[in-house]
Amino acid sequence: MDTQKTLGLHVATGTAIFIFMLFIVFSSDNPSVILSSYVLIIGILAITSNEKKISKGLFYFFPAAILIIIINMLCVSEGSIVLFTILKKNVTLESVIYGLVMCLKFLAVIYIFMIFECIIDSDSAVSYFASRMPKSTLTLMLVFKLIPAIKNKFYSLKDVYTMRGVDFSEKNGKETLKSYIPIMSVLLESSMESSFDVGEAAFVRGFLSNKRSVYDRQKIKKEDWIIMSFIVIIFVGYILEMCRNFFEFPLYEGIKFSNLINQGIIFIFLGMTILTILLIAFKCIGEREHGLFRD
């Protein structure tokens, strides 16, 4: 089975990149700022050989994007350029552009969550957070383990009860709810038993005990410090440029060329580009050290 390639960074470094990217995308409606985040997104997907995630993200994006644009067109009538009128409501060019900007942000968020699993290894993340937040990690592991099992068991139980004569076809709300009560009671009992089994197994293995050995303890390497330091520099610079109103995008008040290209936009674009180059360089260095690099 092929394993997914990751950057091999420390969990703290990957989490810092993830939070930093979310902050950049959510903090501004300026399309130039949002587009600058795509430099790092596409770079990470490329150097980890996960280009297929681009099409996967677009698959989930298009239905929601159409809905976002339609809702914004119908609910917002501000703007000076009226395209057409529908249901006595003006649809303006500004509302359409703002809907497109929101779609751009939505797609960026989808990709940011996708690249998080490309930055760090999932097993390393579980091991790291289990050593820092054991109770929360155990709870999340139970949730992630039980939800797929409950879903599969629900459909199998529904088939069994259908063969026994229970009718799940269209009825009124009260009868439909009553027909699903036996299934839900079995699912509740099954999930409780499964959670107790997982908890007992964790207890037997010494989980949540005071002293436990760590099989693969992660260490923050020099490249991790460099990347986190550079993220702090970009973050501080971004806040300063934001305070100077370089990232404003007054769409409904009238935008200028200086709102799309200015000192702040150039700073964040160069920052994202340099951060991408650093990740590529450290990835190549890591492959050389582990014998995976071929001239």
Short mmCIF file of C-alpha atoms in Angstrom, two decimals:
data_model
loop_
_atom_site.label_atom_id
_atom_site.label_comp_id
_atom_site.label_asym_id
_atom_site.label_seq_id
_atom_site.Cartn_x
_atom_site.Cartn_y
_atom_site.Cartn_z
CA MET A 1 0.00 0.00 0.00
CA ASP A 2 1.36 3.43 -0.97
CA THR A 3 1.80 5.82 1.91
CA GLN A 4 1.11 9.49 1.50
CA LYS A 5 4.19 11.68 1.24
CA THR A 6 4.59 14.41 3.86
CA LEU A 7 7.09 17.17 4.53
CA GLY A 8 8.22 15.37 7.68
CA LEU A 9 8.08 18.51 9.80
CA HIS A 10 7.57 18.57 13.54
CA VAL A 11 3.92 18.59 14.58
CA ALA A 12 4.30 22.03 16.18
CA THR A 13 5.72 23.42 12.93
CA GLY A 14 2.92 21.93 10.84
CA THR A 15 0.31 23.25 13.27
CA ALA A 16 1.90 26.72 13.12
CA ILE A 17 1.70 26.72 9.31
CA PHE A 18 -1.91 25.53 9.44
CA ILE A 19 -3.04 28.20 11.93
CA PHE A 20 -1.07 30.92 10.12
CA MET A 21 -2.70 30.06 6.78
CA LEU A 22 -6.19 30.06 8.28
CA PHE A 23 -5.54 33.45 9.86
CA ILE A 24 -4.35 34.94 6.57
CA VAL A 25 -7.40 33.70 4.67
CA PHE A 26 -10.02 34.66 7.27
CA SER A 27 -8.53 38.04 8.21
CA SER A 28 -8.90 39.72 4.82
CA ASP A 29 -11.36 39.89 1.92
CA ASN A 30 -8.70 41.23 -0.42
CA PRO A 31 -8.39 38.79 -3.36
CA SER A 32 -4.68 39.53 -3.72
CA VAL A 33 -4.06 38.39 -0.13
CA ILE A 34 -6.14 35.26 -0.66
CA LEU A 35 -4.37 34.46 -3.93
CA SER A 36 -1.00 34.81 -2.18
CA SER A 37 -1.99 31.93 0.11
CA TYR A 38 -2.39 29.72 -2.96
CA VAL A 39 1.36 30.05 -3.59
CA LEU A 40 2.09 28.08 -0.42
CA ILE A 41 -0.87 25.72 -0.91
CA ILE A 42 0.09 24.70 -4.44
CA GLY A 43 3.76 24.53 -3.45
CA ILE A 44 3.09 22.09 -0.60
CA LEU A 45 0.82 19.92 -2.77
CA ALA A 46 3.49 19.86 -5.49
CA ILE A 47 6.51 18.99 -3.33
CA THR A 48 4.56 16.23 -1.54
CA SER A 49 3.28 14.81 -4.86
CA ASN A 50 -0.35 15.35 -3.88
CA GLU A 51 -1.48 17.21 -7.01
CA LYS A 52 -4.57 15.00 -7.22
CA LYS A 53 -5.95 16.79 -4.17
CA ILE A 54 -6.40 19.90 -6.34
CA SER A 55 -9.10 18.22 -8.44
CA LYS A 56 -10.56 16.60 -5.33
CA GLY A 57 -10.92 20.01 -3.70
CA LEU A 58 -12.59 21.43 -6.80
CA PHE A 59 -15.08 18.55 -6.74
CA TYR A 60 -16.32 19.62 -3.31
CA PHE A 61 -15.96 23.32 -4.13
CA PHE A 62 -18.15 23.88 -7.21
CA PRO A 63 -21.58 22.97 -5.73
CA ALA A 64 -20.98 25.15 -2.67
CA ALA A 65 -19.54 27.98 -4.81
CA ILE A 66 -22.68 28.17 -6.95
CA LEU A 67 -24.81 28.31 -3.81
CA ILE A 68 -22.62 31.04 -2.27
CA ILE A 69 -22.83 33.24 -5.38
CA ILE A 70 -26.60 32.82 -5.73
CA ILE A 71 -27.26 33.60 -2.05
CA ASN A 72 -25.01 36.67 -2.15
CA MET A 73 -26.65 37.92 -5.35
CA LEU A 74 -30.16 37.59 -3.91
CA CYS A 75 -29.43 38.83 -0.40
CA VAL A 76 -27.11 41.77 -1.15
CA SER A 77 -28.36 44.59 -3.36
CA GLU A 78 -25.65 47.16 -2.58
CA GLY A 79 -23.50 48.46 -5.41
CA SER A 80 -23.69 50.99 -8.22
CA ILE A 81 -23.56 48.73 -11.32
CA VAL A 82 -26.89 46.91 -11.72
CA LEU A 83 -26.67 43.83 -13.93
CA PHE A 84 -30.35 42.81 -13.87
CA THR A 85 -33.39 42.73 -11.63
CA ILE A 86 -35.00 39.56 -10.32
CA LEU A 87 -38.01 39.40 -8.00
CA LYS A 88 -37.87 43.21 -7.69
CA LYS A 89 -34.32 42.95 -6.35
CA ASN A 90 -31.31 44.46 -8.07
CA VAL A 91 -28.36 42.17 -8.75
CA THR A 92 -25.20 44.27 -8.85
CA LEU A 93 -21.76 43.58 -10.23
CA GLU A 94 -20.27 44.26 -6.81
CA SER A 95 -22.36 41.53 -5.17
CA VAL A 96 -21.26 39.05 -7.84
CA ILE A 97 -17.59 39.97 -7.35
CA TYR A 98 -17.92 39.69 -3.56
CA GLY A 99 -19.50 36.25 -3.99
CA LEU A 100 -16.54 35.20 -6.13
CA VAL A 101 -14.14 36.45 -3.44
CA MET A 102 -15.99 34.41 -0.82
CA CYS A 103 -15.73 31.36 -3.09
CA LEU A 104 -12.00 31.98 -3.38
CA LYS A 105 -11.73 32.01 0.42
CA PHE A 106 -13.85 28.87 0.73
CA LEU A 107 -11.64 26.98 -1.73
CA ALA A 108 -8.52 28.15 0.09
CA VAL A 109 -9.89 26.80 3.39
CA ILE A 110 -10.61 23.43 1.76
CA TYR A 111 -7.04 23.21 0.50
CA ILE A 112 -5.57 24.36 3.83
CA PHE A 113 -7.24 21.44 5.61
CA MET A 114 -5.99 19.14 2.83
CA ILE A 115 -2.37 20.29 3.09
CA PHE A 116 -2.38 19.81 6.87
CA GLU A 117 -2.17 16.05 6.36
CA CYS A 118 0.57 16.65 3.75
CA ILE A 119 2.71 18.62 6.20
CA ILE A 120 2.87 16.20 9.12
CA ASP A 121 2.51 12.45 9.54
CA SER A 122 -0.78 11.38 11.13
CA ASP A 123 0.87 8.80 13.42
CA SER A 124 3.38 11.41 14.61
CA ALA A 125 0.54 13.86 15.26
CA VAL A 126 -1.37 11.32 17.35
CA SER A 127 1.77 10.43 19.32
CA TYR A 128 2.63 14.10 19.92
CA PHE A 129 -0.82 15.22 21.02
CA ALA A 130 -1.27 12.09 23.11
CA SER A 131 1.81 13.08 25.11
CA ARG A 132 0.56 16.68 25.53
CA MET A 133 -3.24 16.24 25.73
CA PRO A 134 -3.88 12.55 26.44
CA LYS A 135 -7.53 12.81 27.49
CA SER A 136 -8.57 14.98 24.53
CA THR A 137 -6.62 12.75 22.13
CA LEU A 138 -8.28 9.62 23.48
CA THR A 139 -11.72 11.23 23.13
CA LEU A 140 -11.05 12.24 19.53
CA MET A 141 -9.70 8.78 18.70
CA LEU A 142 -12.90 7.26 20.08
CA VAL A 143 -15.00 9.63 17.97
CA PHE A 144 -13.05 8.97 14.76
CA LYS A 145 -13.15 5.23 15.39
CA LEU A 146 -16.81 4.91 16.35
CA ILE A 147 -18.49 7.19 13.79
CA PRO A 148 -17.57 5.10 10.68
CA ALA A 149 -18.43 1.91 12.58
CA ILE A 150 -21.83 3.32 13.64
CA LYS A 151 -22.55 4.40 10.07
CA ASN A 152 -21.82 0.94 8.65
CA LYS A 153 -23.73 -0.79 11.44
CA PHE A 154 -26.74 1.48 10.87
CA TYR A 155 -27.13 0.36 7.25
CA SER A 156 -26.61 -3.30 8.13
CA LEU A 157 -29.20 -3.10 10.93
CA LYS A 158 -31.64 -1.37 8.61
CA ASP A 159 -31.31 -4.25 6.12
CA VAL A 160 -31.85 -6.79 8.92
CA TYR A 161 -34.97 -5.07 10.21
CA THR A 162 -36.29 -4.67 6.66
CA MET A 163 -35.99 -8.45 6.18
CA ARG A 164 -37.87 -8.90 9.48
CA GLY A 165 -40.79 -6.90 8.12
CA VAL A 166 -40.13 -3.40 9.45
CA ASP A 167 -41.29 -0.83 6.89
CA PHE A 168 -38.99 2.18 6.48
CA SER A 169 -40.84 3.56 3.46
CA GLU A 170 -42.50 6.96 3.39
CA LYS A 171 -44.80 7.51 6.38
CA ASN A 172 -45.75 10.41 8.55
CA GLY A 173 -43.10 11.75 10.89
CA LYS A 174 -44.29 9.94 14.02
CA GLU A 175 -44.40 6.49 12.38
CA THR A 176 -41.02 6.99 10.70
CA LEU A 177 -39.42 7.95 14.02
CA LYS A 178 -41.03 4.97 15.75
CA SER A 179 -39.68 2.52 13.13
CA TYR A 180 -36.11 3.73 13.72
CA ILE A 181 -36.24 3.41 17.52
CA PRO A 182 -35.07 -0.27 17.59
CA ILE A 183 -32.12 0.55 15.34
CA MET A 184 -31.07 3.53 17.44
CA SER A 185 -31.28 1.53 20.68
CA VAL A 186 -29.04 -1.20 19.23
CA LEU A 187 -26.59 1.41 17.92
CA LEU A 188 -26.44 3.10 21.32
CA GLU A 189 -25.70 -0.17 23.09
CA SER A 190 -23.11 -1.17 20.48
CA SER A 191 -21.31 2.19 20.63
CA MET A 192 -21.17 2.04 24.43
CA GLU A 193 -19.66 -1.45 24.33
CA SER A 194 -17.11 -0.40 21.70
CA SER A 195 -16.07 2.68 23.67
CA PHE A 196 -15.62 0.61 26.84
CA ASP A 197 -13.49 -1.90 24.86
CA VAL A 198 -11.24 0.86 23.55
CA GLY A 199 -10.99 2.46 26.98
CA GLU A 200 -10.12 -0.85 28.64
CA ALA A 201 -7.48 -1.58 25.99
CA ALA A 202 -5.95 1.87 26.56
CA PHE A 203 -5.94 1.33 30.32
CA VAL A 204 -4.24 -2.08 30.02
CA ARG A 205 -1.53 -0.53 27.85
CA GLY A 206 -0.85 2.14 30.47
CA PHE A 207 -2.51 5.04 28.70
CA LEU A 208 -2.90 8.14 30.94
CA SER A 209 -0.39 6.69 33.41
CA ASN A 210 2.21 9.00 34.92
CA LYS A 211 5.25 7.50 33.17
CA ARG A 212 5.13 6.12 29.67
CA SER A 213 7.85 5.49 27.14
CA VAL A 214 7.55 7.12 23.72
CA TYR A 215 8.38 4.93 20.74
CA ASP A 216 9.14 7.76 18.30
CA ARG A 217 9.75 10.98 20.21
CA GLN A 218 9.90 13.95 17.87
CA LYS A 219 12.57 16.59 18.21
CA ILE A 220 12.37 20.13 16.90
CA LYS A 221 15.15 20.37 14.35
CA LYS A 222 16.98 23.38 12.99
CA GLU A 223 14.71 23.65 9.95
CA ASP A 224 11.67 23.68 12.22
CA TRP A 225 13.04 26.64 14.15
CA ILE A 226 13.85 28.46 10.90
CA ILE A 227 10.35 27.93 9.49
CA MET A 228 8.58 28.91 12.72
CA SER A 229 10.78 32.00 13.06
CA PHE A 230 9.99 33.02 9.49
CA ILE A 231 6.25 32.49 10.12
CA VAL A 232 6.48 34.82 13.13
CA ILE A 233 8.23 37.44 10.97
CA ILE A 234 5.55 37.23 8.27
CA PHE A 235 2.78 37.29 10.88
CA VAL A 236 4.14 40.40 12.62
CA GLY A 237 4.70 42.14 9.29
CA TYR A 238 1.20 41.19 8.17
CA ILE A 239 -0.36 42.68 11.32
CA LEU A 240 1.64 45.90 10.88
CA GLU A 241 0.63 46.24 7.24
CA MET A 242 -2.98 45.51 8.17
CA CYS A 243 -2.91 48.32 10.73
CA ARG A 244 -1.75 50.62 7.94
CA ASN A 245 -4.84 49.61 5.89
CA PHE A 246 -2.86 48.04 3.06
CA PHE A 247 -5.21 45.03 2.89
CA GLU A 248 -8.52 46.90 2.70
CA PHE A 249 -10.89 45.94 -0.11
CA PRO A 250 -13.80 48.46 -0.07
CA LEU A 251 -15.71 46.80 -2.88
CA TYR A 252 -19.05 48.55 -2.37
CA GLU A 253 -17.40 51.93 -1.82
CA GLY A 254 -15.20 51.74 -4.89
CA ILE A 255 -11.85 50.03 -5.19
CA LYS A 256 -8.64 51.30 -6.72
CA PHE A 257 -5.64 49.60 -8.27
CA SER A 258 -3.70 50.43 -5.09
CA ASN A 259 -6.08 48.16 -3.14
CA LEU A 260 -4.92 45.17 -5.19
CA ILE A 261 -1.22 45.96 -5.58
CA ASN A 262 0.58 47.82 -2.82
CA GLN A 263 3.39 47.50 -0.30
CA GLY A 264 1.45 45.12 1.97
CA ILE A 265 0.37 42.84 -0.88
CA ILE A 266 3.93 42.60 -2.18
CA PHE A 267 5.17 41.80 1.35
CA ILE A 268 2.74 38.94 1.95
CA PHE A 269 3.26 37.55 -1.57
CA LEU A 270 7.05 37.53 -1.16
CA GLY A 271 6.67 36.04 2.31
CA MET A 272 4.56 33.16 1.01
CA THR A 273 6.98 32.61 -1.87
CA ILE A 274 10.07 32.53 0.37
CA LEU A 275 8.30 30.20 2.83
CA THR A 276 7.47 27.85 -0.04
CA ILE A 277 11.09 27.92 -1.23
CA LEU A 278 12.27 27.11 2.31
CA LEU A 279 9.95 24.11 2.51
CA ILE A 280 11.18 22.87 -0.87
CA ALA A 281 14.83 23.31 0.18
CA PHE A 282 14.36 21.51 3.51
CA LYS A 283 12.44 18.73 1.78
CA CYS A 284 15.31 18.16 -0.66
CA ILE A 285 17.88 18.28 2.17
CA GLY A 286 15.88 15.74 4.15
CA GLU A 287 15.69 13.39 1.18
CA ARG A 288 19.45 13.66 0.66
CA GLU A 289 20.14 12.82 4.33
CA HIS A 290 17.85 9.79 4.26
CA GLY A 291 19.13 8.51 0.96
CA LEU A 292 15.90 9.16 -0.93
CA PHE A 293 17.36 11.83 -3.21
CA ARG A 294 18.64 10.83 -6.62
CA ASP A 295 20.79 13.06 -8.83
#
